[in-house]
C-alpha positions as semicolon CSV with decimal commas, in nm:
position;residue;x (nm);y (nm);z (nm)
1;M;2,332;-0,240;-3,516
2;S;2,077;0,031;-3,438
3;K;1,860;0,144;-3,723
4;H;1,834;0,489;-3,562
5;K;2,124;0,721;-3,637
6;S;2,019;1,015;-3,418
7;T;1,843;1,053;-3,086
8;P;1,463;1,061;-3,104
9;H;1,468;1,436;-3,028
10;P;1,802;1,581;-3,141
11;D;1,654;1,933;-3,113
12;D;1,556;1,885;-2,747
13;T;1,615;2,211;-2,559
14;T;1,446;2,122;-2,230
15;D;1,616;2,313;-1,950
16;F;1,579;2,041;-1,689
17;S;1,781;1,772;-1,868
18;A;2,136;1,645;-1,905
19;P;2,326;1,539;-2,218
20;L;2,409;1,169;-2,230
21;E;2,780;1,231;-2,177
22;D;2,704;1,408;-1,845
23;A;2,433;1,171;-1,725
24;L;2,501;0,981;-1,403
25;D;2,484;0,601;-1,418
26;P;2,282;0,394;-1,372
27;L;2,027;0,511;-1,628
28;V;1,662;0,404;-1,616
29;M;1,404;0,392;-1,894
30;T;1,049;0,496;-1,806
31;L;0,729;0,430;-1,999
32;D;0,397;0,601;-1,931
33;I;0,062;0,487;-2,075
34;G;-0,163;0,788;-2,034
35;S;-0,516;0,876;-2,135
36;T;-0,402;1,071;-2,441
37;A;-0,062;0,927;-2,531
38;T;0,210;0,674;-2,457
39;R;0,542;0,832;-2,360
40;G;0,893;0,711;-2,293
41;S;1,188;0,893;-2,139
42;L;1,540;0,804;-2,027
43;H;1,660;0,937;-1,689
44;D;1,990;0,934;-1,508
45;A;2,063;0,828;-1,149
46;A;1,978;1,176;-1,018
47;G;1,634;1,161;-1,177
48;T;1,725;1,409;-1,450
49;P;1,588;1,344;-1,801
50;V;1,858;1,255;-2,056
51;R;1,836;1,516;-2,329
52;G;1,693;1,391;-2,656
53;Y;1,616;1,037;-2,539
54;R;1,238;1,047;-2,533
55;H;0,944;0,974;-2,759
56;K;0,565;1,014;-2,756
57;I;0,282;0,847;-2,951
58;P;-0,068;1,000;-2,919
59;H;-0,376;0,783;-2,878
60;A;-0,731;0,822;-2,750
61;F;-0,992;0,617;-2,570
62;A;-1,288;0,497;-2,776
63;T;-1,598;0,630;-2,601
64;A;-1,975;0,617;-2,645
65;A;-2,284;0,764;-2,484
66;D;-2,358;0,440;-2,296
67;G;-2,047;0,488;-2,081
68;T;-1,803;0,294;-2,301
69;S;-1,438;0,391;-2,254
70;V;-1,189;0,142;-2,401
71;I;-0,862;0,121;-2,589
72;D;-0,701;-0,151;-2,801
73;P;-0,441;-0,326;-2,579
74;D;-0,240;-0,449;-2,878
75;R;-0,213;-0,097;-3,013
76;V;-0,073;0,018;-2,678
77;T;0,173;-0,274;-2,682
78;D;0,291;-0,170;-3,028
79;E;0,335;0,186;-2,905
80;I;0,554;0,072;-2,614
81;A;0,761;-0,148;-2,846
82;E;0,810;0,140;-3,090
83;I;0,923;0,374;-2,813
84;L;1,172;0,116;-2,685
85;D;1,295;0,063;-3,042
86;R;1,348;0,435;-3,097
87;V;1,499;0,523;-2,760
88;C;1,678;0,208;-2,641
89;D;1,797;0,017;-2,949
90;R;2,129;0,204;-2,934
91;P;2,485;0,083;-2,875
92;E;2,579;0,396;-2,677
93;L;2,337;0,287;-2,403
94;A;2,464;-0,070;-2,372
95;G;2,545;-0,155;-2,012
96;R;2,427;0,183;-1,882
97;V;2,050;0,126;-1,851
98;R;1,981;-0,083;-1,541
99;G;1,605;-0,050;-1,502
100;V;1,291;-0,030;-1,714
101;G;0,964;0,073;-1,553
102;I;0,611;0,128;-1,676
103;D;0,315;0,314;-1,535
104;S;-0,036;0,357;-1,669
105;F;-0,374;0,510;-1,605
106;A;-0,527;0,329;-1,311
107;S;-0,797;0,061;-1,291
108;S;-0,752;-0,076;-1,642
109;L;-0,856;-0,432;-1,728
110;V;-0,776;-0,675;-2,011
111;G;-0,883;-1,039;-2,031
112;V;-0,636;-1,284;-2,189
113;D;-0,660;-1,651;-2,287
114;A;-0,418;-1,928;-2,195
115;Q;-0,180;-1,820;-2,473
116;G;-0,172;-1,462;-2,346
117;D;-0,380;-1,321;-2,632
118;A;-0,636;-1,054;-2,549
119;V;-0,997;-1,171;-2,554
120;T;-1,135;-0,829;-2,457
121;E;-1,053;-0,469;-2,527
122;C;-0,884;-0,275;-2,247
123;F;-1,152;-0,126;-2,022
124;T;-1,042;0,207;-1,872
125;Y;-1,122;0,373;-1,540
126;A;-1,376;0,593;-1,722
127;D;-1,594;0,304;-1,847
128;S;-1,915;0,338;-1,645
129;R;-2,130;0,062;-1,797
130;C;-2,109;-0,134;-1,472
131;A;-2,325;0,120;-1,284
132;P;-2,610;-0,133;-1,228
133;Q;-2,363;-0,383;-1,080
134;L;-2,220;-0,106;-0,862
135;A;-2,568;-0,043;-0,723
136;Q;-2,598;-0,415;-0,640
137;L;-2,267;-0,415;-0,456
138;R;-2,364;-0,111;-0,254
139;E;-2,672;-0,299;-0,134
140;E;-2,472;-0,611;-0,045
141;L;-2,166;-0,458;0,120
142;D;-2,096;-0,194;0,381
143;E;-1,922;0,062;0,159
144;L;-1,743;0,245;0,439
145;E;-1,613;-0,085;0,576
146;V;-1,486;-0,172;0,227
147;Q;-1,313;0,165;0,207
148;Q;-1,131;0,114;0,536
149;K;-1,002;-0,229;0,427
150;M;-0,930;-0,172;0,059
151;G;-0,854;0,198;0,075
152;A;-1,116;0,261;-0,193
153;R;-1,489;0,318;-0,207
154;L;-1,719;0,117;-0,433
155;H;-1,722;0,290;-0,773
156;T;-1,752;0,215;-1,143
157;S;-1,382;0,292;-1,187
158;Y;-1,284;-0,006;-0,970
159;L;-1,289;-0,370;-1,074
160;A;-1,546;-0,546;-0,854
161;P;-1,849;-0,404;-1,041
162;R;-1,666;-0,436;-1,372
163;F;-1,608;-0,809;-1,323
164;R;-1,975;-0,853;-1,239
165;W;-2,077;-0,660;-1,550
166;L;-1,853;-0,874;-1,769
167;R;-1,988;-1,198;-1,626
168;E;-2,349;-1,084;-1,666
169;T;-2,334;-0,907;-2,004
170;R;-2,042;-1,079;-2,180
171;P;-2,040;-1,436;-2,051
172;E;-1,847;-1,574;-2,352
173;Q;-1,563;-1,324;-2,311
174;F;-1,563;-1,370;-1,935
175;G;-1,541;-1,747;-1,976
176;A;-1,265;-1,722;-2,238
177;A;-1,034;-1,526;-2,009
178;A;-0,776;-1,737;-1,828
179;R;-0,624;-1,427;-1,663
180;W;-0,716;-1,066;-1,601
181;L;-0,446;-0,799;-1,631
182;S;-0,400;-0,424;-1,619
183;I;-0,282;-0,265;-1,944
184;G;0,075;-0,244;-1,811
185;E;0,073;-0,611;-1,712
186;Y;-0,058;-0,702;-2,058
187;V;0,217;-0,506;-2,233
188;W;0,485;-0,680;-2,026
189;L;0,332;-1,023;-2,088
190;R;0,341;-0,966;-2,463
191;L;0,692;-0,817;-2,469
192;L;0,868;-1,005;-2,187
193;G;0,685;-1,337;-2,177
194;T;0,602;-1,286;-1,808
195;T;0,431;-1,025;-1,594
196;A;0,334;-0,912;-1,244
197;A;0,129;-0,636;-1,083
198;G;0,305;-0,365;-0,892
199;T;0,150;-0,300;-0,553
200;A;0,067;0,048;-0,680
201;T;-0,134;-0,105;-0,964
202;A;-0,308;-0,373;-0,759
203;A;-0,416;-0,117;-0,498
204;W;-0,594;0,090;-0,763
205;T;-0,825;-0,204;-0,846
206;G;-1,018;-0,182;-0,520
207;L;-0,942;-0,552;-0,456
208;L;-0,616;-0,528;-0,258
209;N;-0,623;-0,522;0,119
210;R;-0,436;-0,205;0,208
211;R;-0,289;-0,347;0,528
212;S;-0,181;-0,695;0,420
213;G;-0,083;-0,615;0,061
214;H;-0,266;-0,928;-0,061
215;W;-0,571;-0,976;-0,281
216;D;-0,871;-0,965;-0,047
217;K;-1,075;-1,287;-0,044
218;R;-1,403;-1,120;0,047
219;M;-1,377;-0,864;-0,233
220;L;-1,275;-1,131;-0,483
221;T;-1,585;-1,328;-0,386
222;A;-1,799;-1,017;-0,430
223;A;-1,638;-0,955;-0,769
224;G;-1,687;-1,317;-0,875
225;V;-1,323;-1,400;-0,954
226;S;-1,052;-1,611;-0,790
227;E;-0,699;-1,508;-0,699
228;D;-0,545;-1,745;-0,954
229;V;-0,671;-1,533;-1,246
230;L;-0,485;-1,227;-1,113
231;S;-0,113;-1,153;-1,121
232;P;0,131;-1,188;-0,831
233;V;0,192;-0,856;-0,657
234;L;0,542;-0,705;-0,633
235;D;0,659;-0,402;-0,434
236;P;0,854;-0,127;-0,614
237;H;1,197;-0,263;-0,517
238;E;1,123;-0,611;-0,659
239;P;1,208;-0,661;-1,028
240;I;1,004;-0,908;-1,232
241;P;1,165;-1,254;-1,226
242;D;1,199;-1,490;-1,523
243;V;1,212;-1,231;-1,801
244;D;1,290;-1,416;-2,125
245;P;1,634;-1,292;-2,245
246;A;1,545;-1,373;-2,605
247;R;1,249;-1,135;-2,586
248;V;1,456;-0,832;-2,485
249;E;1,776;-0,878;-2,682
250;R;1,623;-0,667;-2,963
251;W;1,709;-0,356;-2,756
252;Q;2,085;-0,304;-2,745
253;G;2,068;-0,054;-2,463
254;L;1,876;-0,284;-2,229
255;S;2,109;-0,581;-2,209
256;E;2,181;-0,519;-1,837
257;A;1,839;-0,389;-1,737
258;Q;1,598;-0,520;-1,476
259;W;1,227;-0,487;-1,557
260;F;0,985;-0,363;-1,293
261;A;0,615;-0,434;-1,244
262;P;0,363;-0,173;-1,361
263;V;0,255;0,099;-1,120
264;A;-0,019;0,362;-1,130
265;D;0,044;0,698;-1,294
266;G;-0,098;0,891;-0,998
267;L;0,185;0,774;-0,774
268;C;0,444;0,861;-1,037
269;A;0,293;1,204;-1,098
270;N;0,315;1,275;-0,725
271;L;0,678;1,169;-0,697
272;G;0,778;1,348;-1,016
273;V;0,696;1,698;-0,890
274;G;0,840;1,653;-0,542
275;G;0,562;1,484;-0,346
276;T;0,790;1,232;-0,179
277;G;0,701;1,288;0,184
278;E;0,429;1,372;0,433
279;D;0,507;1,745;0,423
280;T;0,382;1,795;0,067
281;I;0,036;1,784;-0,087
282;V;0,040;1,762;-0,466
283;V;-0,242;1,911;-0,672
284;S;-0,270;1,752;-1,016
285;A;-0,480;1,946;-1,265
286;A;-0,514;1,781;-1,603
287;T;-0,828;1,647;-1,776
288;S;-0,927;1,515;-1,436
289;G;-0,765;1,621;-1,112
290;A;-0,638;1,491;-0,781
291;M;-0,496;1,601;-0,450
292;R;-0,257;1,358;-0,282
293;V;-0,002;1,319;-0,006
294;L;0,245;1,031;0,029
295;L;0,239;0,891;0,381
296;H;0,511;0,679;0,540
297;H;0,256;0,492;0,750
298;Q;-0,091;0,343;0,707
299;P;-0,352;0,574;0,863
300;Q;-0,584;0,403;1,107
301;H;-0,888;0,571;0,956
302;I;-0,952;0,704;0,606
303;P;-1,191;1,001;0,577
304;A;-1,503;0,899;0,384
305;G;-1,430;1,120;0,086
306;L;-1,077;0,995;0,018
307;W;-0,891;0,688;-0,101
308;C;-0,572;0,538;0,037
309;Y;-0,364;0,321;-0,197
310;R;-0,088;0,096;-0,067
311;I;0,258;0,142;-0,228
312;D;0,462;-0,099;-0,018
313;S;0,482;-0,219;0,342
314;S;0,562;0,128;0,477
315;R;0,402;0,378;0,237
316;C;0,065;0,470;0,092
317;L;-0,087;0,748;-0,116
318;L;-0,377;0,930;0,047
319;G;-0,597;1,161;-0,156
320;G;-0,904;1,234;-0,358
321;A;-0,987;1,262;-0,727
322;L;-1,197;1,507;-0,928
323;N;-1,360;1,417;-1,259
324;D;-1,374;1,763;-1,412
325;V;-1,079;2,001;-1,412
326;G;-0,928;2,033;-1,760
327;R;-1,251;1,887;-1,890
328;A;-1,439;2,180;-1,731
329;V;-1,192;2,427;-1,882
330;S;-1,245;2,268;-2,225
331;W;-1,620;2,301;-2,174
332;L;-1,576;2,674;-2,111
333;Q;-1,366;2,706;-2,424
334;D;-1,611;2,516;-2,643
335;T;-1,939;2,640;-2,498
336;L;-1,859;3,001;-2,413
337;A;-1,597;3,048;-2,691
338;L;-1,329;3,167;-2,449
339;D;-0,969;3,074;-2,531
340;D;-0,682;3,014;-2,289
341;A;-0,564;3,375;-2,295
342;V;-0,910;3,509;-2,213
343;L;-0,966;3,247;-1,943
344;N;-0,631;3,329;-1,786
345;D;-0,731;3,698;-1,778
346;V;-1,067;3,600;-1,625
347;A;-0,881;3,409;-1,352
348;A;-0,658;3,712;-1,289
349;A;-0,947;3,960;-1,264
350;P;-1,046;4,113;-0,929
351;V;-1,297;3,920;-0,722
352;S;-1,661;4,010;-0,772
353;A;-1,974;3,928;-0,575
354;D;-2,160;3,919;-0,908
355;N;-1,997;3,591;-1,014
356;P;-2,236;3,293;-1,004
357;G;-2,184;3,001;-0,771
358;V;-2,090;2,682;-0,957
359;L;-2,077;2,313;-0,880
360;P;-1,842;2,193;-1,160
361;F;-1,963;1,833;-1,188
362;L;-2,004;1,792;-1,564
363;T;-1,945;1,415;-1,553
364;G;-2,030;1,335;-1,192
365;E;-1,841;1,361;-0,866
366;R;-1,581;1,133;-0,713
367;S;-1,420;1,282;-0,403
368;T;-1,555;1,373;-0,168
369;G;-1,918;1,267;-0,200
370;W;-1,885;0,997;-0,469
371;A;-2,207;1,116;-0,635
372;G;-2,162;0,972;-0,980
373;S;-2,492;1,115;-1,101
374;A;-2,414;1,473;-0,994
375;R;-2,417;1,736;-1,267
376;A;-2,295;2,094;-1,296
377;V;-2,502;2,371;-1,139
378;F;-2,485;2,747;-1,198
379;A;-2,658;2,953;-0,927
380;D;-2,735;3,326;-0,899
381;V;-2,726;3,381;-1,275
382;S;-2,905;3,698;-1,384
383;A;-2,964;3,883;-1,711
384;S;-2,643;4,075;-1,651
385;T;-2,425;3,765;-1,604
386;D;-2,187;3,744;-1,900
387;A;-1,959;3,468;-2,029
388;P;-1,651;3,581;-1,831
389;A;-1,854;3,579;-1,508
390;M;-1,983;3,229;-1,585
391;A;-1,625;3,118;-1,651
392;R;-1,495;3,278;-1,332
393;G;-1,766;3,098;-1,136
394;M;-1,659;2,766;-1,289
395;L;-1,291;2,828;-1,210
396;E;-1,381;2,913;-0,850
397;G;-1,602;2,603;-0,835
398;I;-1,310;2,381;-0,939
399;A;-1,106;2,534;-0,656
400;G;-1,400;2,461;-0,424
401;S;-1,386;2,093;-0,517
402;Y;-1,016;2,083;-0,431
403;R;-1,094;2,259;-0,102
404;R;-1,332;1,977;-0,004
405;V;-1,052;1,724;-0,061
406;S;-0,801;1,944;0,123
407;D;-1,026;1,968;0,428
408;E;-1,046;1,588;0,456
409;L;-0,674;1,544;0,390
410;E;-0,592;1,766;0,685
411;V;-0,786;1,531;0,912
412;A;-0,564;1,232;0,826
413;A;-0,235;1,386;0,709
414;H;-0,049;1,584;0,971
415;G;0,263;1,788;0,916
416;V;0,179;1,921;0,570
417;E;0,394;2,226;0,503
418;R;0,350;2,298;0,135
419;I;0,123;2,251;-0,165
420;V;0,271;2,185;-0,510
421;A;0,052;2,218;-0,819
422;A;0,125;2,073;-1,163
423;G;-0,052;1,964;-1,478
424;R;-0,182;2,100;-1,806
425;V;-0,437;2,337;-1,654
426;T;-0,176;2,502;-1,432
427;Q;0,040;2,571;-1,738
428;E;-0,240;2,696;-1,961
429;L;-0,410;2,904;-1,686
430;P;-0,142;2,995;-1,430
431;S;-0,362;3,275;-1,293
432;W;-0,604;3,008;-1,170
433;L;-0,339;2,910;-0,915
434;Q;-0,397;3,245;-0,740
435;I;-0,765;3,151;-0,708
436;L;-0,658;2,814;-0,566
437;G;-0,413;2,970;-0,321
438;D;-0,669;3,224;-0,204
439;Y;-0,941;2,959;-0,177
440;L;-0,724;2,713;0,019
441;G;-0,569;2,988;0,227
442;K;-0,222;2,840;0,170
443;P;0,069;2,915;-0,068
444;V;0,066;2,708;-0,386
445;I;0,401;2,628;-0,553
446;H;0,377;2,595;-0,931
447;Q;0,588;2,313;-1,078
448;T;0,610;2,311;-1,459
449;I;0,849;2,022;-1,522
450;K;0,749;1,831;-1,836
451;R;0,688;1,454;-1,831
452;S;0,675;1,458;-1,452
453;T;0,501;1,119;-1,447
454;C;0,795;0,960;-1,629
455;R;1,031;1,125;-1,382
456;G;0,834;0,987;-1,087
457;N;0,855;0,641;-1,239
458;A;1,232;0,685;-1,263
459;L;1,262;0,800;-0,902
460;L;1,069;0,493;-0,786
461;M;1,314;0,257;-0,960
462;L;1,615;0,455;-0,843
463;E;1,517;0,398;-0,479
464;S;1,658;0,046;-0,520
465;L;1,897;0,091;-0,816
466;A;2,081;0,405;-0,694
467;P;1,982;0,466;-0,332
468;D;2,289;0,674;-0,247
469;V;2,282;0,917;-0,541
470;E;2,156;1,266;-0,459
471;R;1,847;1,352;-0,662
472;S;1,811;1,658;-0,880
473;H;1,540;1,914;-0,803
474;P;1,371;2,112;-1,081
475;E;1,307;2,477;-1,001
476;P;0,942;2,580;-0,958
477;A;0,791;2,848;-1,178
478;G;0,663;3,054;-0,886
479;T;0,453;3,061;-0,569
480;Y;0,098;3,194;-0,533
481;A;0,051;3,311;-0,173
482;P;-0,302;3,372;-0,041
483;R;-0,402;3,737;-0,040
484;E;-0,542;3,862;0,289
485;A;-0,781;4,099;0,112
486;A;-0,946;3,806;-0,070
487;Q;-1,007;3,580;0,230
488;D;-1,352;3,712;0,325
489;Y;-1,466;3,680;-0,037
490;Y;-1,357;3,317;-0,070
491;R;-1,509;3,225;0,264
492;G;-1,838;3,350;0,123
493;V;-1,782;3,163;-0,205
494;H;-1,718;2,842;-0,017
495;D;-2,021;2,886;0,209
496;R;-2,236;2,917;-0,104
497;F;-2,061;2,614;-0,262
498;E;-2,136;2,404;0,046
499;H;-2,498;2,522;0,058
500;L;-2,549;2,425;-0,307
501;Y;-2,372;2,095;-0,251
502;D;-2,584;2,002;0,050
503;A;-2,905;2,093;-0,134
504;L;-2,834;1,937;-0,473
505;V;-2,564;1,668;-0,442
506;A;-2,546;1,526;-0,089
507;G;-2,741;1,202;-0,058
508;R;-2,724;1,104;-0,425
């Protein structure tokens, strides 16, 4: 009998949700391991969240000045188990939940011994201590050739340099590891007794051949690992086989559920706000940022500034990532003492030629130049430049970074008809979306659905569990069309951005 007498959130008033009695079967349970929290949410067959059946547990990466960025994998496992206990250990769900899926931040890594116990912490995508090994790889390999095969450039966020760093700096831990797993794979191994890597987790390692869907022998050799220490790879429609029934009987609501291999949160975030086809570019603006389009084919050539991650035999996710979006906004708040309300007013203010030009690379650049050592630059600052002008320059600079990704996307992705923007920054500073729309010269649709990553995870499972059910569509909050009067101004802003970039970042 369930030890929980009420739903996890009995006071849930989310508009885009359905009460359990109106939810369409089959239901699916989604779990999201993010940078700041672990979340879980129940969805119905239309992709609508089930009201009240969700839970969240905050956490944080442990970081240090040397580039450390890690998290305790057993803590994350306990968080997932607690969410499943609270949301799914319920008799009213018995027989209704048919799928359980998990996504996580990309490019995570945990070493485990033969018993499945962790012998390392979980290294996150932000751990940059393998920079020396990255430099070695860039001397040994043709980086652009690697990108065309793997869909990813050589970078500290991917696993080839990280494996080298572990072997060279932590030989005892490296030798003790019988297998290497992503954080989602590790959670499933501990809870289910078996595991696998979803294609959309394996692709984010930089070790999966984007065309064949198999671990790439040449990259494994460069990384210094063999295929037998990595998990088998499953496409989204393939549930994990051999799940131990005794392990999952603790959750009354999951007696009939299939369990799916972990996938990357970027894919789920894209799907969750409507980026399901080649006509839609999704702008994600959270602590970091991204611009992505889901393609139903493998492009022959990937522009140098982008990545292209395989999802299954017919689909891939093409895009680019930015290090500093919400992080740059937080810097403005902390350094210039400007709160959200003031920053939103700054974003809504008329354009001004007195604003400085800004390269917003506080923690280095990923797309499009992959200059990890790049740093922020403020140009044309005078004695009369005040804090709001500095902030406006930064907000325009962030839009300039997205513009660089957008320009390369248009080379490889044809038929784009709309841009959808979502994420914390878009909700805290909605006026910034007008800057983005003006800068890109295209309308930007603002989607404010909460827990969109969980919803995208649900939609991915429902492709195989409920293919014939019509999906629900959350209403957007508004559209920010480009203003004709601002076009000359933003052309000038971008010309200055590109001049600064060429002079100070290109070639790093």
